[in-house]
Amino acid sequence: MMQEKINSIESDLKSLNEYIEKLEEQKKQLEKDNLKLKMLIEELKGKESC
Amino acid sequence: MEKLKNDNISELGLPRHVENNLECKDIKTISEIVNQSKNGRLYEMIWYKETLKIINYKLQKYGLKLWNYDDEEVLSQDEICYLYCQYDGSDNPLNYYGINNIELLTSLTKAELEKLLKLPKYEVKRIIETVHSYDLKFADEREEIISIERKPFISLGFSKRAIHILMDGNIYSVSELIAKTKNELKKIEGMGAVSLNEIIQKVHSLGLKFADEREEEKTSKQSDTKGPINDGISVSEPSDKPNEDKTQSQQFAADLEQAKKEIAELTRDIAALKQENEMLQRQLQDILKYLDIGEDDARKNK
């Protein structure tokens, strides 16, 4: 009984860890996208001033 | 010492991501790099030490250098090759997956490079060409078999979470991992029961042991050779199970708290990044509208 509880908690914690990984990936992707947008804006600002 | 043809940063032949990084910060000439290092502003804008290393290395080829820069370490060819393999500076997948040197990178096969690091095909091609240009080879191109201890964690099936926790503990390879005891691993920040369990099981599944396990094995072998010191009647110690359960449940509670904290932080960061993303999209739309209007005016005047 006790062992079952422990297994269940471990499984829940594992799922939480997986959820955290997904959030970290989402964050990385957003950082990349924002960096690309910033670079594109800089490039276009250069054209704008021409 | 070589001579510069002009002052443009492209003359230095820096890795592409470093050039982009500098241009993003409005540093487009070599003189600007040197001047910004003199007034210290360069180090407020670029703190990633590998970026500063490669900039200083390239400047030195032309008899220039970064001012107020302490790191006099000479870059080896392997380190330079690794820097040129990096993808997006501080945001590169090599760092993200704990591959922090050329030895770990080249212990992968070319197929693993594409599949595990989830790099676009053109990036995989660029990295392969870079490695070859330094006369280095990937695992599938070499005759020797790369031992498990020399391979990066990502190729051995460790989860990203476990890899990041190990990176926080400054552990980047299996050989560094098994040099530790399990107690030393427990002390790494963010190392909860689930991650520790995963790492221990993974190491054992690879047929390897931690330092304390090897020591225990050695000690038990030595006592076996000495022979039995009693008449064979073993006395077992009273069970510590209730105390063990209490410690385990405390550990679970701590892990849960830690996980909640991380989720809250990540959720906040993601919300802020989404806001920034929306603002940048609006800025981009405004610029594109302005450029369209500008072109229309030019056509009308003709």
mmCIF file of C-alpha atoms in Angstrom, chain A residues 2-3 5-50, chain B residues 20 23-24 26 28 87-88 90-91 93 96-97 118 159-162 164 194-195 197 241 245 248 252 255-256 258-260 262-263 266-267 269-270 273-274 276-277 280-281 283-284 287-288 290-291:
data_model
loop_
_atom_site.group_PDB
_atom_site.id
_atom_site.type_symbol
_atom_site.label_atom_id
_atom_site.label_comp_id
_atom_site.label_asym_id
_atom_site.label_seq_id
_atom_site.Cartn_x
_atom_site.Cartn_y
_atom_site.Cartn_z
ATOM 1 C CA MET A 2 2.766 2.347 1.063
ATOM 2 C CA GLN A 3 4.859 1.366 -1.934
ATOM 3 C CA LYS A 5 1.559 5.563 -2.801
ATOM 4 C CA ILE A 6 5.258 6.168 -3.290
ATOM 5 C CA ASN A 7 5.065 4.949 -6.881
ATOM 6 C CA SER A 8 2.089 7.192 -7.543
ATOM 7 C CA ILE A 9 3.862 10.279 -6.123
ATOM 8 C CA GLU A 10 6.988 9.476 -8.131
ATOM 9 C CA SER A 11 4.898 9.197 -11.268
ATOM 10 C CA ASP A 12 3.228 12.555 -10.557
ATOM 11 C CA LEU A 13 6.584 14.210 -9.997
ATOM 12 C CA LYS A 14 7.857 12.684 -13.242
ATOM 13 C CA SER A 15 4.871 14.189 -15.097
ATOM 14 C CA LEU A 16 5.578 17.555 -13.512
ATOM 15 C CA ASN A 17 9.186 17.344 -14.639
ATOM 16 C CA GLU A 18 8.019 16.598 -18.185
ATOM 17 C CA TYR A 19 5.682 19.585 -18.046
ATOM 18 C CA ILE A 20 8.582 21.770 -16.874
ATOM 19 C CA GLU A 21 10.661 20.528 -19.838
ATOM 20 C CA LYS A 22 7.873 21.518 -22.241
ATOM 21 C CA LEU A 23 7.671 24.988 -20.686
ATOM 22 C CA GLU A 24 11.450 25.378 -20.984
ATOM 23 C CA GLU A 25 11.265 24.452 -24.684
ATOM 24 C CA GLN A 26 8.440 26.916 -25.227
ATOM 25 C CA LYS A 27 10.518 29.630 -23.544
ATOM 26 C CA LYS A 28 13.577 28.825 -25.696
ATOM 27 C CA GLN A 29 11.486 28.967 -28.870
ATOM 28 C CA LEU A 30 9.991 32.344 -27.929
ATOM 29 C CA GLU A 31 13.475 33.728 -27.164
ATOM 30 C CA LYS A 32 14.679 32.544 -30.590
ATOM 31 C CA ASP A 33 11.645 34.011 -32.369
ATOM 32 C CA ASN A 34 12.053 37.347 -30.608
ATOM 33 C CA LEU A 35 15.746 37.494 -31.489
ATOM 34 C CA LYS A 36 14.943 36.843 -35.162
ATOM 35 C CA LEU A 37 12.266 39.546 -35.121
ATOM 36 C CA LYS A 38 14.714 42.023 -33.562
ATOM 37 C CA MET A 39 17.320 41.266 -36.224
ATOM 38 C CA LEU A 40 14.770 41.646 -39.013
ATOM 39 C CA ILE A 41 13.567 44.965 -37.571
ATOM 40 C CA GLU A 42 17.168 46.229 -37.396
ATOM 41 C CA GLU A 43 17.719 45.250 -41.022
ATOM 42 C CA LEU A 44 14.538 46.967 -42.157
ATOM 43 C CA LYS A 45 15.355 50.075 -40.109
ATOM 44 C CA GLY A 46 18.545 50.261 -42.131
ATOM 45 C CA LYS A 47 16.493 50.232 -45.376
ATOM 46 C CA GLU A 48 14.065 52.761 -43.884
ATOM 47 C CA SER A 49 16.835 55.310 -43.319
ATOM 48 C CA CYS A 50 17.972 54.846 -46.903
ATOM 49 C CA ASN B 20 25.050 38.942 -35.695
ATOM 50 C CA GLU B 23 25.500 43.985 -35.279
ATOM 51 C CA CYS B 24 22.402 43.667 -33.106
ATOM 52 C CA ASP B 26 25.080 48.412 -33.356
ATOM 53 C CA LYS B 28 29.660 47.324 -37.097
ATOM 54 C CA TYR B 87 24.542 28.044 -33.733
ATOM 55 C CA ASP B 88 23.019 31.120 -32.153
ATOM 56 C CA SER B 90 24.000 32.227 -26.077
ATOM 57 C CA ASP B 91 20.979 30.410 -27.409
ATOM 58 C CA PRO B 93 21.562 23.927 -29.055
ATOM 59 C CA TYR B 96 21.367 23.588 -24.363
ATOM 60 C CA TYR B 97 22.118 19.853 -24.585
ATOM 61 C CA LYS B 118 16.963 18.867 -33.739
ATOM 62 C CA SER B 159 16.163 13.513 -20.163
ATOM 63 C CA LYS B 160 16.703 17.228 -20.832
ATOM 64 C CA ARG B 161 15.777 17.982 -17.252
ATOM 65 C CA ALA B 162 18.441 15.617 -15.920
ATOM 66 C CA HIS B 164 20.255 20.649 -17.192
ATOM 67 C CA VAL B 194 12.914 11.696 -9.268
ATOM 68 C CA SER B 195 15.835 13.154 -11.226
ATOM 69 C CA ASN B 197 16.630 8.166 -9.357
ATOM 70 C CA LYS B 241 11.865 1.896 7.687
ATOM 71 C CA ASP B 245 9.589 6.828 4.846
ATOM 72 C CA GLN B 248 11.331 10.238 1.626
ATOM 73 C CA PHE B 252 8.837 14.479 -2.128
ATOM 74 C CA ASP B 255 10.529 18.280 -4.860
ATOM 75 C CA LEU B 256 6.918 19.318 -5.285
ATOM 76 C CA GLN B 258 10.637 23.133 -6.229
ATOM 77 C CA ALA B 259 8.588 22.011 -9.250
ATOM 78 C CA LYS B 260 5.773 24.499 -8.410
ATOM 79 C CA GLU B 262 9.902 26.480 -11.440
ATOM 80 C CA ILE B 263 6.533 26.262 -13.167
ATOM 81 C CA LEU B 266 8.632 29.734 -16.356
ATOM 82 C CA THR B 267 4.994 30.757 -16.778
ATOM 83 C CA ASP B 269 8.896 34.349 -18.273
ATOM 84 C CA ILE B 270 6.769 32.937 -21.099
ATOM 85 C CA LEU B 273 8.238 36.879 -23.860
ATOM 86 C CA LYS B 274 4.794 36.636 -25.520
ATOM 87 C CA GLU B 276 7.573 41.223 -26.182
ATOM 88 C CA ASN B 277 6.783 39.103 -29.247
ATOM 89 C CA LEU B 280 7.929 43.292 -31.971
ATOM 90 C CA GLN B 281 5.313 42.014 -34.440
ATOM 91 C CA GLN B 283 6.814 47.231 -34.768
ATOM 92 C CA LEU B 284 7.556 45.058 -37.783
ATOM 93 C CA ILE B 287 8.001 49.387 -40.579
ATOM 94 C CA LEU B 288 6.643 47.271 -43.439
ATOM 95 C CA TYR B 290 6.144 52.615 -43.935
ATOM 96 C CA LEU B 291 8.342 50.895 -46.518
#
